CSV table of C-alpha atoms in Angstrom, one decimal:
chain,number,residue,atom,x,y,z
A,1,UNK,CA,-11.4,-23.8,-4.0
A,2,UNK,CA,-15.4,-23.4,-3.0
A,3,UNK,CA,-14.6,-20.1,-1.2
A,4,UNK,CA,-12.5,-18.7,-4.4
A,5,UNK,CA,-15.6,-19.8,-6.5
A,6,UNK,CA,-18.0,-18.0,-4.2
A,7,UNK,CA,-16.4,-15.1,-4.3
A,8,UNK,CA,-15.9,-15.2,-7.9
A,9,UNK,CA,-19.7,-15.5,-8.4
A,10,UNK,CA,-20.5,-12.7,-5.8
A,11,UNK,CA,-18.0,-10.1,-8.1
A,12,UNK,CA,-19.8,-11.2,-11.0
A,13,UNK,CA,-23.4,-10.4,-9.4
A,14,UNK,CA,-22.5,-7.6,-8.2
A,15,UNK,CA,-20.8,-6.4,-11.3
A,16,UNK,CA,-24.4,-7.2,-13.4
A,17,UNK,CA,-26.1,-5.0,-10.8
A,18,UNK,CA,-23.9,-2.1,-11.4
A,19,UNK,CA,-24.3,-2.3,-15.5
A,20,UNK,CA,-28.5,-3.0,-14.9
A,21,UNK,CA,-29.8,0.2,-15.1
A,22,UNK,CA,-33.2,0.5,-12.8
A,23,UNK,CA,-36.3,-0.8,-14.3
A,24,UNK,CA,-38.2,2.2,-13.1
A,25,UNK,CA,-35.3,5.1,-14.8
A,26,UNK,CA,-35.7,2.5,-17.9
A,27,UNK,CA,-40.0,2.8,-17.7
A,28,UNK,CA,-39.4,6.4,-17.2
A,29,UNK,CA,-36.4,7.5,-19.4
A,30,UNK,CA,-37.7,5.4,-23.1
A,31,UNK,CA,-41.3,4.5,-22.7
A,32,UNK,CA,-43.2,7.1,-24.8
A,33,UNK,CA,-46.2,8.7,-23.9
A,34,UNK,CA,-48.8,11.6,-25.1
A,35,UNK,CA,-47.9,14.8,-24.0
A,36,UNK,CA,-50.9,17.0,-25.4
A,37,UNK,CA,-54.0,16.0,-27.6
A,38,UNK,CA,-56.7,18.5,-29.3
A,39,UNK,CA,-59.7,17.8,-31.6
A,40,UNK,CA,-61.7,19.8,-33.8
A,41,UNK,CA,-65.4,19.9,-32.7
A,42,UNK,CA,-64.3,18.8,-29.1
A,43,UNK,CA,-62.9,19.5,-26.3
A,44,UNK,CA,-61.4,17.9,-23.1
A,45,UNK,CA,-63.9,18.4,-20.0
A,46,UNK,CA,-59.8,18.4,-17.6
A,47,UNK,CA,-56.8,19.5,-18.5
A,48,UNK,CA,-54.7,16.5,-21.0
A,49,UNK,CA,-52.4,15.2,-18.7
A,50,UNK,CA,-49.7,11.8,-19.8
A,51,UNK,CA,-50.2,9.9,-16.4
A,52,UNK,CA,-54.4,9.9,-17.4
A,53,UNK,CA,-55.6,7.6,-20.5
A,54,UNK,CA,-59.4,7.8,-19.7
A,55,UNK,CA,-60.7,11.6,-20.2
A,56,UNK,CA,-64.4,12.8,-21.3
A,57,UNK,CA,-65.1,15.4,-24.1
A,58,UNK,CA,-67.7,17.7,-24.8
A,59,UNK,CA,-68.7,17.9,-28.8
A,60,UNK,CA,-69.3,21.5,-30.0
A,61,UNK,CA,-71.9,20.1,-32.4
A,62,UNK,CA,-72.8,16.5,-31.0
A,63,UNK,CA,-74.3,15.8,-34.2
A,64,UNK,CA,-70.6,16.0,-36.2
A,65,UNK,CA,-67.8,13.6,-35.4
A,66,UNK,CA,-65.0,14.9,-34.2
A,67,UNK,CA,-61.1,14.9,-36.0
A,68,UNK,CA,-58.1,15.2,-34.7
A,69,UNK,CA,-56.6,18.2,-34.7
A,70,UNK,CA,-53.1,18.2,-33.3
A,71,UNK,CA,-50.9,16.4,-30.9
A,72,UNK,CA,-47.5,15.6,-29.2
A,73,UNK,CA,-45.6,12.5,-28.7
A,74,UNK,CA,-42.3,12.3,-26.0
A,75,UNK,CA,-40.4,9.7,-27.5
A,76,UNK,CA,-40.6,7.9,-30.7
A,77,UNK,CA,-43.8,6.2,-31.2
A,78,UNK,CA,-46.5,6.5,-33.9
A,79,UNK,CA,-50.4,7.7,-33.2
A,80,UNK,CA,-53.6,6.2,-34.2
A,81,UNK,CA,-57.2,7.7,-34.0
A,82,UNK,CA,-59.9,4.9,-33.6
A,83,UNK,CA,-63.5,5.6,-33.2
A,84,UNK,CA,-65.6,3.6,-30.4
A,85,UNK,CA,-69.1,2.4,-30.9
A,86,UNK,CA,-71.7,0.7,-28.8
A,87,UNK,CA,-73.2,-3.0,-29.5
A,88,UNK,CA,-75.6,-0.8,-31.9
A,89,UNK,CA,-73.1,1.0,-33.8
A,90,UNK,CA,-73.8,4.2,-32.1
A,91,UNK,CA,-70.5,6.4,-32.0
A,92,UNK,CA,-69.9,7.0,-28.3
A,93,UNK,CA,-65.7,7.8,-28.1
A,94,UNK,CA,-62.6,8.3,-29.5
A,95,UNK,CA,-59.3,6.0,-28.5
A,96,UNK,CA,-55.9,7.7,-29.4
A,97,UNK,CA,-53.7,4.5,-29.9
A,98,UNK,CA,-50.0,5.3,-28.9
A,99,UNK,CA,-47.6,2.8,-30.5
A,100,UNK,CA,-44.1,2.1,-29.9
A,101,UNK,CA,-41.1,-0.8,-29.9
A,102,UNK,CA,-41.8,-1.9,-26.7
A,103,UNK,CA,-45.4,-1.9,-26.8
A,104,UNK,CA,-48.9,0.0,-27.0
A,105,UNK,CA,-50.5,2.2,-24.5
A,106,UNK,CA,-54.4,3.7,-25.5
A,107,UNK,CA,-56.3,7.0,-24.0
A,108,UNK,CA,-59.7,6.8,-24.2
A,109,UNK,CA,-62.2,10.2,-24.9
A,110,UNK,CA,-65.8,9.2,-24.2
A,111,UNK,CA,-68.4,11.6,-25.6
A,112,UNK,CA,-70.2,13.3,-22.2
A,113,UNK,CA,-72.7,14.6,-25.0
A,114,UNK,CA,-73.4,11.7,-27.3
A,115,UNK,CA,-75.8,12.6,-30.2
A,116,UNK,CA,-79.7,11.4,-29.9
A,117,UNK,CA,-80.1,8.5,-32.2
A,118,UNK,CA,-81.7,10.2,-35.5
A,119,UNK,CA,-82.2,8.5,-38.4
A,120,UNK,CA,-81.0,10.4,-41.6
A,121,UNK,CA,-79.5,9.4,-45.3
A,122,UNK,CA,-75.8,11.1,-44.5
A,123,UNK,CA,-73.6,8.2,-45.4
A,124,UNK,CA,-70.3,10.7,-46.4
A,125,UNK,CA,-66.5,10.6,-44.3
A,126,UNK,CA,-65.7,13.9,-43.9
A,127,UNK,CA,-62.3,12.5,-43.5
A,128,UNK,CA,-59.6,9.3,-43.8
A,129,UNK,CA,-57.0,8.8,-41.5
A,130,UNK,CA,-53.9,6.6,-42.0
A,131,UNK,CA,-50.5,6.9,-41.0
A,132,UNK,CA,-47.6,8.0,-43.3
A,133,UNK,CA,-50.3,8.0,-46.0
A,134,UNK,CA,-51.4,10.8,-48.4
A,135,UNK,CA,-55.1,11.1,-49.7
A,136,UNK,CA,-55.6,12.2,-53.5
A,137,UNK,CA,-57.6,14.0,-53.9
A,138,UNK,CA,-58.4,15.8,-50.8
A,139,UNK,CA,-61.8,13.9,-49.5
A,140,UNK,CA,-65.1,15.9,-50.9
A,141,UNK,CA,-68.5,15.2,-50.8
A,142,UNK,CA,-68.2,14.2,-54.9
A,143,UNK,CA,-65.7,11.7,-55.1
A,144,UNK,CA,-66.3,8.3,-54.3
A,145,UNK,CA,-62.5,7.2,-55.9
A,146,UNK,CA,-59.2,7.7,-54.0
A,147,UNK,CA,-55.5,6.9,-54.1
A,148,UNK,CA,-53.9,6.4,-51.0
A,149,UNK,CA,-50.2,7.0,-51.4
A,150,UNK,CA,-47.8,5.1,-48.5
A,151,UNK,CA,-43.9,5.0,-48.1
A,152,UNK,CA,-42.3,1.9,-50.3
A,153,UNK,CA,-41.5,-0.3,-47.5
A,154,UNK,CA,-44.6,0.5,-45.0
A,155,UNK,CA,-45.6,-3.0,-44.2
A,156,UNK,CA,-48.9,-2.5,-41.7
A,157,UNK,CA,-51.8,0.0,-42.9
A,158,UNK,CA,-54.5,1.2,-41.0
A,159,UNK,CA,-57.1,3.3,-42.6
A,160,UNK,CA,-59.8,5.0,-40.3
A,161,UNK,CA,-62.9,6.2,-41.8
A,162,UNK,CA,-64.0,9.3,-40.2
A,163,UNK,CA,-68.1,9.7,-40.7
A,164,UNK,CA,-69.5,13.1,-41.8
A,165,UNK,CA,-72.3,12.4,-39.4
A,166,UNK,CA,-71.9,11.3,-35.8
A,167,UNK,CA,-74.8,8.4,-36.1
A,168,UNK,CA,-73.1,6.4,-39.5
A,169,UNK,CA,-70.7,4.1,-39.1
A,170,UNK,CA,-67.5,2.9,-41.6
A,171,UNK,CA,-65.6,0.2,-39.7
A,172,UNK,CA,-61.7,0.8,-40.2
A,173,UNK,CA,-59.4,-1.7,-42.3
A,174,UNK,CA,-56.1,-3.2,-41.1
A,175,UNK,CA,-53.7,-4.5,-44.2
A,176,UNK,CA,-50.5,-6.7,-43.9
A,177,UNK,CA,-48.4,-5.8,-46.8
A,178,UNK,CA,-45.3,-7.2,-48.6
A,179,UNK,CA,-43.1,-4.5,-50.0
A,180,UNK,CA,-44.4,-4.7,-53.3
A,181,UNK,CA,-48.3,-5.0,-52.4
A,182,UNK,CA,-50.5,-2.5,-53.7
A,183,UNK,CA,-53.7,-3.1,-53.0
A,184,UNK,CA,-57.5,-2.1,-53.3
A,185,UNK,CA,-59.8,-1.3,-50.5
A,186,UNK,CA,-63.2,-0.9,-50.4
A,187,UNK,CA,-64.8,1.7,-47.1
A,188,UNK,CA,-68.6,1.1,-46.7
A,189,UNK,CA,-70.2,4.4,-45.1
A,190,UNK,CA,-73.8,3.2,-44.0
A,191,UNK,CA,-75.7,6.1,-43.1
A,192,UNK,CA,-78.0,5.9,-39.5
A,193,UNK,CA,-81.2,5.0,-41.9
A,194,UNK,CA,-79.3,2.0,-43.7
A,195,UNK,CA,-78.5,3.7,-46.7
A,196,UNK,CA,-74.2,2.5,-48.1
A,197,UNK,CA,-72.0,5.0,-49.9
A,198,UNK,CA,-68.9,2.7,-50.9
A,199,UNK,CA,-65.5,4.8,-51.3
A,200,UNK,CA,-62.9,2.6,-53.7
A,201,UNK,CA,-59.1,3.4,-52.3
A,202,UNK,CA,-56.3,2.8,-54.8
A,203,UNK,CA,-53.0,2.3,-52.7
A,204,UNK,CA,-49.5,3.6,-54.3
A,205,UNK,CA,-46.3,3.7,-53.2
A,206,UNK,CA,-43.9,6.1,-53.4
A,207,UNK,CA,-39.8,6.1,-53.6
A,208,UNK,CA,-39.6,7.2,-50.1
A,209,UNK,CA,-39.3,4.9,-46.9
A,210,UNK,CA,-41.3,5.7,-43.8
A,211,UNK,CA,-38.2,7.1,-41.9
A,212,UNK,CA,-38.6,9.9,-44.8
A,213,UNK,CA,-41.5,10.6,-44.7
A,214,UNK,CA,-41.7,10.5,-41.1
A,215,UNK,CA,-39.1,13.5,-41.3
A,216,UNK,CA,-40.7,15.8,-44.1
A,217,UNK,CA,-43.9,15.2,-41.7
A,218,UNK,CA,-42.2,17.3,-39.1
A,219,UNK,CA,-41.4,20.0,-40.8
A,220,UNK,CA,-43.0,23.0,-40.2
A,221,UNK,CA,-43.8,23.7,-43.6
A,222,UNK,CA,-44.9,20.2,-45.0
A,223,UNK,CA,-47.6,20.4,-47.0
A,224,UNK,CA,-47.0,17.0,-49.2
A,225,UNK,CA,-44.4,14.2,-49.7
A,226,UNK,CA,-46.1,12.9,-52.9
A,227,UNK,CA,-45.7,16.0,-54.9
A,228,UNK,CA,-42.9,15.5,-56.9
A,229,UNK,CA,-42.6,11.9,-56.8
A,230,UNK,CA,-45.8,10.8,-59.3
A,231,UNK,CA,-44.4,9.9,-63.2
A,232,UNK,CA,-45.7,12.7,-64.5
A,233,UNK,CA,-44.0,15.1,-62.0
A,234,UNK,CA,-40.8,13.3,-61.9
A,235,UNK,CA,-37.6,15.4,-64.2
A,236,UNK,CA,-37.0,12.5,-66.4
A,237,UNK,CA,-40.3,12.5,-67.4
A,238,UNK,CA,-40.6,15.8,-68.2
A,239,UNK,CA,-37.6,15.7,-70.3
A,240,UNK,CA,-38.9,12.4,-72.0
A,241,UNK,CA,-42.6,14.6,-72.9
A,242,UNK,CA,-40.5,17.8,-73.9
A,243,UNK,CA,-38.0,16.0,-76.1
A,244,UNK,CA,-41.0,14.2,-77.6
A,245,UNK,CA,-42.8,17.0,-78.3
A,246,UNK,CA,-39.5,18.8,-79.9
A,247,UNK,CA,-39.4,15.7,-82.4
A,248,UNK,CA,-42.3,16.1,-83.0
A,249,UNK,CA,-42.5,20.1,-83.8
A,250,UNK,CA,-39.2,19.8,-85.9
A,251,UNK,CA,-41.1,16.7,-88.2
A,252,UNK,CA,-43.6,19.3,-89.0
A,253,UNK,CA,-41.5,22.2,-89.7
A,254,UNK,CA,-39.5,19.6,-92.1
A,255,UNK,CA,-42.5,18.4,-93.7
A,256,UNK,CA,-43.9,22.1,-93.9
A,257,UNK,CA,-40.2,23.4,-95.7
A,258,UNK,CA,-39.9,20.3,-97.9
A,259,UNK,CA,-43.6,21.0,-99.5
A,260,UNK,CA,-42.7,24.8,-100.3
A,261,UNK,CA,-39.4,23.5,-101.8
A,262,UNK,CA,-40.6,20.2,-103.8
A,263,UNK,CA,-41.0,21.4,-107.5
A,264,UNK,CA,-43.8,19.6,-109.7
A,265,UNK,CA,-42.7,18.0,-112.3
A,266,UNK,CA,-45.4,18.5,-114.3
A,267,UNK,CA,-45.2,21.3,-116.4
A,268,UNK,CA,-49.1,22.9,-117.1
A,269,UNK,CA,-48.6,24.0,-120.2
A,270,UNK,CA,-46.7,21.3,-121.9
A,271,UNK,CA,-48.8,19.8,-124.5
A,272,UNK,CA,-48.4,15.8,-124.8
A,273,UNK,CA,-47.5,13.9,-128.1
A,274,UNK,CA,-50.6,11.8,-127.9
A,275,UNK,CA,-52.7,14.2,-127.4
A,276,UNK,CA,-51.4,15.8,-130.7
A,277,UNK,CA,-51.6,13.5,-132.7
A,278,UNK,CA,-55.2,13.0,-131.8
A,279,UNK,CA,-55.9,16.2,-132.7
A,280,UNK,CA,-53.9,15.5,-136.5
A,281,UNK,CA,-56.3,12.3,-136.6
A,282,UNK,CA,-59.5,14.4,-136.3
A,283,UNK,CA,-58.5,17.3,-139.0
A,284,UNK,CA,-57.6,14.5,-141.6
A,285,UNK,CA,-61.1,12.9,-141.5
């Protein structure tokens, strides 16, 4: 009975090993990675390769932060752009966050030319960076007011500030949502001479989920998921302000015929009684 039991067991091992896939063909086959990384003002001192995570860039004008500028992703993960500072705010780096089901893996770009500390009044972003979101307008060096639009059931957002000038600092802002949150959120640009410029972000949602957007994202010729989606873009409101404006045009025109048609029903040369007799009244006295 023990033997039978043994060898019962044994079959069963052995028939878990066969259906375990390695843990190294599972590491390599479905963890994603970065595959290629570029920035604008920047550029990698060695080749981008997946296996590295801790490179050093060169800025083209050390003075201007640098943006991303394109990328690629094996696998299906999202990418986030974080800025690094030192214990004096000083902007020194740039981390490309890489996040997926399983887990998070980070690359680090330190600056091998940082920017002399200046002090200077240039407290503008030249840019905002959040993912699956859409910036309206387009940021400008005018605007101060934003709306943000996400995907309805985006439940994390992470907005990074990107400053104009190398030496401010805006610290970035990560939001829990419920579905039906819609928040406010206030970026604080403080310039390298202590001077605040505060940008005021208005979220909305849109009727599309993040799988969708996700997918008109990777198009090649996506220029804007929100277009099309805002009330007063959307068909039925069109045809609700067209049909308005129809009523509206056919009152006039009714009201315009009616006046040309109405006849007066005073005639200006009838002469009234009383005012006859009045006249009687004055040639007898």
């Amino acid at each position: 009975m023990r033997r039978r039991l043994s060898l019962f067991l044994a079959f069963v091992l052995i028939l878990v090993c066969m259906l375990t896939p390695p843990t190294g063909a599972l590491a390599s086959d479905e963890i994603p990675s970065l595959v290629a990384i570029s920035f604008k003002n920047a550029r990698l001192d060695v080749p981008f390769s997946e296996d590295n995570q801790d490179y050093s860039i060169t800025l083209d004008d050390n003075t201007v932060t640098p943006t991303l500028e394109k990328y690629g992703i094996r696998g299906n993960a999202d990418l986030f752009i974080n800025y690094v500072y030192d214990d004096t705010n000083h902007q020194i780096g740039v981390t490309a966050t890489l996040q997926y089901e399983l887990g998070t893996r980070i690359y680090n770009f330190t600056y091998s030319n940082p920017a002399t500390y200046v002090e200077n009044n240039n407290n503008k972003l030249s840019a905002i960076y959040s993912q699956y979101a859409e910036l309206s307008p387009a940021i400008n060096d005018s605007d101060t007011s934003y709306k943000m639009y996400i995907p309805s059931d985006l439940k994390e957002l992470t907005v990074t500030p990107v400053t104009s000038d190398v030496n401010a600092y805006c610290a970035p802002v990560t939001l829990i949502l419920t579905e039906d949150q819609a928040p406010k959120i206030t970026l604080s640009c403080r310039a390298s001479n202590g001077s605040v410029r505060n940008y005021v972000i208005t979220i909305k949602r849109v009727n599309k989920t993040c799988e969708e957007v996700k997918q008109e994202m990777a198009q090649e010729d996506y220029e804007s998921f929100v277009t099309g989606t805002r009330l007063h873009e959307t068909p039925e409101f069109l045809v609700g302000l067209f049909s308005v404006l129809g009523g509206i045009l056919i009152i006039i025109l009714l009201f315009s015929y009616t006046r040309r048609i109405t006849v007066n029903p005073i005639d200006s040369d009838e002469v009234y009684f009383f005012d006859d007799a009045e006249d009687d009244e004055t040639e007898t006295e």
